[in-house]
PDB file of C-alpha atoms in Angstrom:
ATOM      1  CA  ASP L   1      -4.632  -3.231  31.041  1.00 66.00           C
ATOM      2  CA  ALA L   2      -1.123  -3.296  29.017  1.00 80.00           C
ATOM      3  CA  GLY L   3      -0.984  -4.367  25.495  1.00 95.00           C
ATOM      4  CA  VAL L   4       1.775  -5.939  23.406  1.00 98.00           C
ATOM      5  CA  THR L   5       5.151  -4.216  24.097  1.00 98.00           C
ATOM      6  CA  GLN L   6       8.310  -4.589  21.638  1.00 98.00           C
ATOM      7  CA  SER L   7      11.770  -3.345  22.238  1.00 97.00           C
ATOM      8  CA  PRO L   8      13.440  -1.933  21.171  1.00 98.00           C
ATOM      9  CA  THR L   9      11.537   0.618  18.747  1.00 97.00           C
ATOM     10  CA  HIS L  10      14.294   0.840  16.293  1.00 97.00           C
ATOM     11  CA  LEU L  11      18.142  -0.319  15.834  1.00 97.00           C
ATOM     12  CA  ILE L  12      20.418   0.044  13.122  1.00 98.00           C
ATOM     13  CA  LYS L  13      23.186  -3.057  12.551  1.00 98.00           C
ATOM     14  CA  THR L  14      25.656  -4.222   9.671  1.00 98.00           C
ATOM     15  CA  ARG L  15      26.100  -6.798   7.808  1.00 98.00           C
ATOM     16  CA  GLY L  16      26.943 -10.390   9.473  1.00 98.00           C
ATOM     17  CA  GLN L  17      26.056  -8.854  12.886  1.00 98.00           C
ATOM     18  CA  GLN L  18      23.435 -10.574  15.546  1.00 98.00           C
ATOM     19  CA  VAL L  19      20.356  -8.666  17.218  1.00 98.00           C
ATOM     20  CA  THR L  20      18.071  -9.639  19.680  1.00 98.00           C
ATOM     21  CA  LEU L  21      14.605  -8.320  20.005  1.00 98.00           C
ATOM     22  CA  ARG L  22      11.818  -8.759  22.798  1.00 98.00           C
ATOM     23  CA  CYS L  23       8.293  -8.825  23.380  1.00 98.00           C
ATOM     24  CA  SER L  24       5.985  -8.708  26.585  1.00 98.00           C
ATOM     25  CA  PRO L  25       2.506 -10.591  25.570  1.00 97.00           C
ATOM     26  CA  LYS L  26      -1.230  -8.665  26.192  1.00 96.00           C
ATOM     27  CA  SER L  27      -1.951  -9.653  29.953  1.00 94.00           C
ATOM     28  CA  GLY L  28      -3.251 -13.243  30.104  1.00 94.00           C
ATOM     29  CA  HIS L  29      -2.316 -14.046  26.811  1.00 96.00           C
ATOM     30  CA  ASP L  30       0.214 -17.379  26.843  1.00 96.00           C
ATOM     31  CA  THR L  31       0.956 -17.712  23.243  1.00 96.00           C
ATOM     32  CA  VAL L  32       3.752 -15.442  20.932  1.00 97.00           C
ATOM     33  CA  SER L  33       3.774 -15.147  17.299  1.00 97.00           C
ATOM     34  CA  TRP L  34       6.757 -13.409  15.405  1.00 98.00           C
ATOM     35  CA  TYR L  35       6.830 -11.827  11.992  1.00 98.00           C
ATOM     36  CA  GLN L  36       8.702  -9.791   9.159  1.00 98.00           C
ATOM     37  CA  GLN L  37       7.019  -7.578   6.973  1.00 98.00           C
ATOM     38  CA  ALA L  38       9.262  -5.458   4.117  1.00 96.00           C
ATOM     39  CA  LEU L  39       8.080  -2.151   3.260  1.00 94.00           C
ATOM     40  CA  GLY L  40       4.923  -2.184   0.988  1.00 93.00           C
ATOM     41  CA  GLN L  41       4.577  -5.757   2.051  1.00 95.00           C
ATOM     42  CA  GLY L  42       2.008  -7.803   4.302  1.00 97.00           C
ATOM     43  CA  PRO L  43       3.484  -9.480   7.310  1.00 97.00           C
ATOM     44  CA  GLN L  44       4.935 -12.739   6.787  1.00 97.00           C
ATOM     45  CA  PHE L  45       4.809 -15.657   9.719  1.00 97.00           C
ATOM     46  CA  ILE L  46       8.928 -16.628  11.283  1.00 98.00           C
ATOM     47  CA  PHE L  47       7.650 -18.856  14.265  1.00 97.00           C
ATOM     48  CA  GLN L  48       5.135 -19.197  17.208  1.00 96.00           C
ATOM     49  CA  TYR L  49       6.121 -20.466  20.927  1.00 97.00           C
ATOM     50  CA  TYR L  50       3.662 -21.920  23.342  1.00 96.00           C
ATOM     51  CA  GLU L  51       4.928 -23.304  26.885  1.00 94.00           C
ATOM     52  CA  GLU L  52       8.216 -22.047  25.642  1.00 95.00           C
ATOM     53  CA  GLU L  53       8.155 -24.449  22.785  1.00 96.00           C
ATOM     54  CA  GLU L  54       8.362 -23.424  19.311  1.00 96.00           C
ATOM     55  CA  ARG L  55       5.033 -25.023  18.018  1.00 94.00           C
ATOM     56  CA  GLN L  56       4.889 -23.739  13.985  1.00 94.00           C
ATOM     57  CA  ARG L  57       7.741 -22.079  11.750  1.00 95.00           C
ATOM     58  CA  GLY L  58       7.116 -20.951   8.450  1.00 95.00           C
ATOM     59  CA  ASN L  59       9.601 -20.678   5.791  1.00 95.00           C
ATOM     60  CA  PHE L  60      12.704 -18.850   7.052  1.00 97.00           C
ATOM     61  CA  PRO L  61      16.174 -19.688   7.283  1.00 97.00           C
ATOM     62  CA  ASP L  62      17.440 -21.538  10.702  1.00 97.00           C
ATOM     63  CA  ARG L  63      20.105 -17.779  11.314  1.00 98.00           C
ATOM     64  CA  PHE L  64      16.493 -16.890  12.855  1.00 98.00           C
ATOM     65  CA  SER L  65      15.423 -18.443  16.276  1.00 98.00           C
ATOM     66  CA  GLY L  66      13.417 -17.582  19.528  1.00 97.00           C
ATOM     67  CA  HIS L  67      13.024 -18.126  22.728  1.00 97.00           C
ATOM     68  CA  GLN L  68       9.760 -17.919  24.545  1.00 98.00           C
ATOM     69  CA  PHE L  69      10.336 -17.578  28.764  1.00 97.00           C
ATOM     70  CA  PRO L  70       8.602 -18.743  31.898  1.00 97.00           C
ATOM     71  CA  ASN L  71       6.617 -15.381  31.992  1.00 95.00           C
ATOM     72  CA  TYR L  72       5.573 -15.610  28.514  1.00 97.00           C
ATOM     73  CA  SER L  73       7.568 -13.600  26.989  1.00 97.00           C
ATOM     74  CA  SER L  74       9.905 -13.792  23.925  1.00 98.00           C
ATOM     75  CA  GLU L  75      12.852 -13.132  22.031  1.00 98.00           C
ATOM     76  CA  LEU L  76      13.693 -13.795  18.568  1.00 98.00           C
ATOM     77  CA  ASN L  77      17.666 -14.131  17.101  1.00 98.00           C
ATOM     78  CA  VAL L  78      18.814 -13.027  14.290  1.00 98.00           C
ATOM     79  CA  ASN L  79      22.174 -14.258  13.259  1.00 98.00           C
ATOM     80  CA  ALA L  80      24.667 -13.223  10.411  1.00 98.00           C
ATOM     81  CA  LEU L  81      22.184 -10.570   9.550  1.00 98.00           C
ATOM     82  CA  LEU L  82      21.834  -9.656   5.396  1.00 98.00           C
ATOM     83  CA  LEU L  83      20.738  -6.366   3.588  1.00 98.00           C
ATOM     84  CA  GLY L  84      17.604  -8.355   2.947  1.00 97.00           C
ATOM     85  CA  ASP L  85      16.837  -8.608   6.979  1.00 98.00           C
ATOM     86  CA  SER L  86      15.670  -4.958   6.997  1.00 98.00           C
ATOM     87  CA  ALA L  87      12.143  -4.722   7.939  1.00 98.00           C
ATOM     88  CA  LEU L  88       9.771  -4.072  10.408  1.00 98.00           C
ATOM     89  CA  TYR L  89       9.266  -7.246  13.571  1.00 98.00           C
ATOM     90  CA  LEU L  90       5.567  -7.545  14.543  1.00 98.00           C
ATOM     91  CA  CYS L  91       5.057  -9.740  17.749  1.00 98.00           C
ATOM     92  CA  ALA L  92       2.119 -10.758  18.561  1.00 98.00           C
ATOM     93  CA  SER L  93      -0.022 -12.495  21.305  1.00 97.00           C
ATOM     94  CA  SER L  94      -3.356 -14.414  21.974  1.00 95.00           C
ATOM     95  CA  LEU L  95      -4.667 -17.216  23.689  1.00 94.00           C
ATOM     96  CA  VAL L  96      -3.499 -20.759  22.860  1.00 89.00           C
ATOM     97  CA  SER L  97      -7.299 -21.833  22.618  1.00 88.00           C
ATOM     98  CA  GLU L  98      -8.416 -18.567  20.764  1.00 89.00           C
ATOM     99  CA  GLU L  99      -7.161 -17.884  16.963  1.00 89.00           C
ATOM    100  CA  THR L 100      -6.984 -13.665  17.077  1.00 94.00           C
ATOM    101  CA  GLN L 101      -3.841 -12.146  17.217  1.00 96.00           C
ATOM    102  CA  TYR L 102      -2.671  -8.501  18.882  1.00 97.00           C
ATOM    103  CA  PHE L 103       0.031  -6.950  17.381  1.00 98.00           C
ATOM    104  CA  GLY L 104       2.304  -4.818  19.394  1.00 98.00           C
ATOM    105  CA  PRO L 105       4.111  -1.951  17.602  1.00 98.00           C
ATOM    106  CA  GLY L 106       7.119  -3.275  16.150  1.00 98.00           C
ATOM    107  CA  THR L 107      11.058  -3.239  15.993  1.00 98.00           C
ATOM    108  CA  ARG L 108      12.525  -1.477  12.966  1.00 98.00           C
ATOM    109  CA  LEU L 109      15.403  -2.772  12.314  1.00 98.00           C
ATOM    110  CA  LEU L 110      18.088  -1.416   9.440  1.00 98.00           C
ATOM    111  CA  VAL L 111      20.766  -2.955   7.572  1.00 98.00           C
ATOM    112  CA  LEU L 112      23.680  -1.696   6.572  1.00 97.00           C
TER     113      LEU L 112
ATOM    114  CA  GLU A   1      -0.635 -23.237   0.097  1.00 85.00           C
ATOM    115  CA  ASP A   2      -3.034 -20.493   1.630  1.00 90.00           C
ATOM    116  CA  GLN A   3      -3.114 -17.549  -0.347  1.00 94.00           C
ATOM    117  CA  VAL A   4      -5.007 -14.388  -0.035  1.00 97.00           C
ATOM    118  CA  THR A   5      -5.150 -11.304  -2.408  1.00 98.00           C
ATOM    119  CA  GLN A   6      -6.791  -7.842  -1.701  1.00 98.00           C
ATOM    120  CA  SER A   7      -8.038  -5.426  -3.993  1.00 98.00           C
ATOM    121  CA  PRO A   8      -7.655  -2.427  -4.918  1.00 98.00           C
ATOM    122  CA  GLU A   9      -3.347  -1.958  -4.170  1.00 98.00           C
ATOM    123  CA  ALA A  10      -4.325   1.652  -3.104  1.00 98.00           C
ATOM    124  CA  LEU A  11      -8.268   3.384  -2.864  1.00 98.00           C
ATOM    125  CA  ARG A  12      -8.911   7.141  -2.390  1.00 98.00           C
ATOM    126  CA  LEU A  13     -11.726   8.365  -1.684  1.00 98.00           C
ATOM    127  CA  GLN A  14     -13.419  11.678  -0.535  1.00 98.00           C
ATOM    128  CA  GLU A  15     -15.110  12.261   2.646  1.00 98.00           C
ATOM    129  CA  GLY A  16     -18.375  10.638   3.176  1.00 97.00           C
ATOM    130  CA  GLU A  17     -17.754   8.398  -0.084  1.00 98.00           C
ATOM    131  CA  SER A  18     -18.951   5.475   0.842  1.00 98.00           C
ATOM    132  CA  SER A  19     -16.588   1.869  -0.716  1.00 98.00           C
ATOM    133  CA  SER A  20     -15.727  -1.399  -0.420  1.00 98.00           C
ATOM    134  CA  LEU A  21     -12.368  -3.278   0.123  1.00 98.00           C
ATOM    135  CA  ASN A  22     -11.828  -6.856  -1.329  1.00 98.00           C
ATOM    136  CA  CYS A  23     -10.208  -9.910  -0.089  1.00 98.00           C
ATOM    137  CA  SER A  24      -9.890 -13.680  -1.510  1.00 98.00           C
ATOM    138  CA  TYR A  25      -8.942 -16.022  -0.237  1.00 97.00           C
ATOM    139  CA  THR A  26      -8.259 -19.888  -1.097  1.00 94.00           C
ATOM    140  CA  VAL A  27      -7.657 -22.032   2.543  1.00 91.00           C
ATOM    141  CA  SER A  28      -8.141 -25.320   3.382  1.00 86.00           C
ATOM    142  CA  GLY A  29     -10.451 -25.412   6.161  1.00 87.00           C
ATOM    143  CA  LEU A  30     -10.823 -21.857   6.976  1.00 91.00           C
ATOM    144  CA  ARG A  31     -10.556 -21.788  10.732  1.00 92.00           C
ATOM    145  CA  GLY A  32     -10.554 -17.161  11.370  1.00 94.00           C
ATOM    146  CA  LEU A  33     -10.678 -14.335   8.437  1.00 97.00           C
ATOM    147  CA  PHE A  34      -9.200 -11.462  10.138  1.00 98.00           C
ATOM    148  CA  TRP A  35      -9.206  -7.563   9.194  1.00 98.00           C
ATOM    149  CA  TYR A  36      -6.814  -5.087  10.479  1.00 98.00           C
ATOM    150  CA  ARG A  37      -6.013  -1.548  10.028  1.00 98.00           C
ATOM    151  CA  GLN A  38      -1.727  -0.451  10.030  1.00 98.00           C
ATOM    152  CA  ASP A  39      -0.812   3.368  10.339  1.00 97.00           C
ATOM    153  CA  PRO A  40       2.892   4.146   8.765  1.00 94.00           C
ATOM    154  CA  GLY A  41       5.408   2.123  11.037  1.00 92.00           C
ATOM    155  CA  LYS A  42       2.875   0.558  13.196  1.00 95.00           C
ATOM    156  CA  GLY A  43       1.907  -2.917  14.194  1.00 97.00           C
ATOM    157  CA  PRO A  44      -1.326  -3.430  12.795  1.00 98.00           C
ATOM    158  CA  GLU A  45      -4.455  -3.270  15.350  1.00 98.00           C
ATOM    159  CA  PHE A  46      -7.297  -5.408  14.993  1.00 97.00           C
ATOM    160  CA  LEU A  47     -10.538  -4.777  13.738  1.00 98.00           C
ATOM    161  CA  PHE A  48     -12.726  -8.129  13.442  1.00 97.00           C
ATOM    162  CA  THR A  49     -12.565 -11.896  13.093  1.00 97.00           C
ATOM    163  CA  LEU A  50     -14.676 -13.391  11.390  1.00 97.00           C
ATOM    164  CA  TYR A  51     -15.392 -17.393  11.529  1.00 95.00           C
ATOM    165  CA  SER A  52     -18.563 -18.912   8.766  1.00 94.00           C
ATOM    166  CA  ALA A  53     -19.846 -17.266   5.613  1.00 95.00           C
ATOM    167  CA  GLY A  54     -22.383 -15.396   6.176  1.00 96.00           C
ATOM    168  CA  GLU A  55     -21.347 -13.967   9.313  1.00 97.00           C
ATOM    169  CA  GLU A  56     -21.385  -9.859   9.445  1.00 98.00           C
ATOM    170  CA  LYS A  57     -19.556  -7.446  12.243  1.00 98.00           C
ATOM    171  CA  GLU A  58     -19.691  -3.835  12.670  1.00 98.00           C
ATOM    172  CA  LYS A  59     -17.805  -1.259  14.482  1.00 96.00           C
ATOM    173  CA  GLU A  60     -18.619   2.794  13.797  1.00 96.00           C
ATOM    174  CA  ARG A  61     -17.984   3.221  10.033  1.00 97.00           C
ATOM    175  CA  LEU A  62     -16.640  -0.335   9.296  1.00 98.00           C
ATOM    176  CA  LYS A  63     -18.876  -3.550   8.704  1.00 98.00           C
ATOM    177  CA  ALA A  64     -16.792  -7.286   7.541  1.00 98.00           C
ATOM    178  CA  THR A  65     -18.814  -9.882   5.800  1.00 98.00           C
ATOM    179  CA  LEU A  66     -17.640 -13.228   4.923  1.00 97.00           C
ATOM    180  CA  THR A  67     -18.697 -15.616   1.935  1.00 95.00           C
ATOM    181  CA  LYS A  68     -16.922 -19.147   1.528  1.00 92.00           C
ATOM    182  CA  LYS A  69     -14.353 -17.631  -1.235  1.00 94.00           C
ATOM    183  CA  GLU A  70     -14.006 -13.618   0.191  1.00 97.00           C
ATOM    184  CA  SER A  71     -14.864 -11.075   2.448  1.00 98.00           C
ATOM    185  CA  PHE A  72     -15.575  -7.617   2.185  1.00 98.00           C
ATOM    186  CA  LEU A  73     -14.677  -4.412   4.151  1.00 98.00           C
ATOM    187  CA  HIS A  74     -17.701  -1.763   3.516  1.00 98.00           C
ATOM    188  CA  ILE A  75     -16.738   1.869   5.120  1.00 98.00           C
ATOM    189  CA  THR A  76     -19.425   3.803   5.345  1.00 98.00           C
ATOM    190  CA  ALA A  77     -19.221   7.951   4.810  1.00 98.00           C
ATOM    191  CA  PRO A  78     -15.209   7.688   5.776  1.00 98.00           C
ATOM    192  CA  LYS A  79     -13.172  10.486   7.820  1.00 98.00           C
ATOM    193  CA  PRO A  80     -10.140  11.306   6.987  1.00 98.00           C
ATOM    194  CA  GLU A  81      -9.115   9.561   9.853  1.00 97.00           C
ATOM    195  CA  ASP A  82     -10.232   6.361   8.514  1.00 98.00           C
ATOM    196  CA  SER A  83      -7.098   6.484   6.523  1.00 98.00           C
ATOM    197  CA  ALA A  84      -4.602   3.520   6.425  1.00 98.00           C
ATOM    198  CA  THR A  85      -3.837   0.124   5.167  1.00 98.00           C
ATOM    199  CA  TYR A  86      -5.930  -2.232   5.723  1.00 98.00           C
ATOM    200  CA  LEU A  87      -4.717  -5.718   5.836  1.00 98.00           C
ATOM    201  CA  CYS A  88      -6.966  -9.034   5.629  1.00 98.00           C
ATOM    202  CA  ALA A  89      -5.110 -12.306   6.726  1.00 97.00           C
ATOM    203  CA  VAL A  90      -6.254 -16.443   7.447  1.00 96.00           C
ATOM    204  CA  ASN A  91      -5.748 -18.868   9.778  1.00 93.00           C
ATOM    205  CA  SER A  92      -6.365 -23.150   8.733  1.00 86.00           C
ATOM    206  CA  GLY A  93      -4.660 -24.305  11.431  1.00 80.00           C
ATOM    207  CA  ASN A  94      -1.520 -24.577   8.707  1.00 79.00           C
ATOM    208  CA  THR A  95       0.474 -20.993   9.486  1.00 81.00           C
ATOM    209  CA  PRO A  96      -1.460 -18.462  12.411  1.00 86.00           C
ATOM    210  CA  LEU A  97      -1.754 -15.936  10.135  1.00 94.00           C
ATOM    211  CA  VAL A  98      -0.946 -15.659   6.401  1.00 96.00           C
ATOM    212  CA  PHE A  99      -1.647 -11.883   5.023  1.00 97.00           C
ATOM    213  CA  GLY A 100      -2.474  -9.924   1.884  1.00 97.00           C
ATOM    214  CA  LYS A 101      -0.291  -7.467   0.621  1.00 97.00           C
ATOM    215  CA  GLY A 102      -3.053  -4.910   1.882  1.00 98.00           C
ATOM    216  CA  THR A 103      -5.007  -2.224   0.598  1.00 98.00           C
ATOM    217  CA  ARG A 104      -4.070   1.721   1.476  1.00 98.00           C
ATOM    218  CA  LEU A 105      -6.955   3.710   1.542  1.00 98.00           C
ATOM    219  CA  SER A 106      -6.644   7.891   1.472  1.00 98.00           C
ATOM    220  CA  VAL A 107      -9.890   9.827   2.835  1.00 98.00           C
ATOM    221  CA  ILE A 108      -9.925  13.251   1.546  1.00 98.00           C
ATOM    222  CA  ALA A 109     -11.690  15.991   3.103  1.00 96.00           C
TER     223      ALA A 109
END
């Protein structure tokens, strides 16, 4: 049973660039959430997608956007990158009817 | 606003020395409290979900308990491979998961 997968594993960008991160949910799951985790901090909720719609959103600027595809996979896009966007980006999947989320290995983004 | 506070920030134990990690929370209508284990540079690994006060769950050397204000993660006779950061999170329906900063556990052989 495949768990949550994310790509790429690492990424280096420069300020002002744009980045796209990808996530495939655990088999059978229909809901994808994205989190940002700075060093030494707990993950912070960015947004959640279900049925290709943004269902909930955390306190992140519009530079952060996402998409969910018919096969439930998802993308996170960040525009106009800032140094402060350097973090581990985590994708989690779940069933819309359940609260427990399962996380992928993350994408480490470094903005120079 | 939902809040989660974990203590201590860091904990160093000798192998076999049992202890507990604390997670205090304030939330408007708890829909679940979650414990995760996170190894450096990796994604959080799910451990437990607790839904109501008085509930307990166990897995190997770990036992999680829940009251109306806090949760404890008890570690019995820890081994070096239990070294990790343990994260607590809550779901109130406002935000899928609100996390604490975690407790960094080191178990020394």
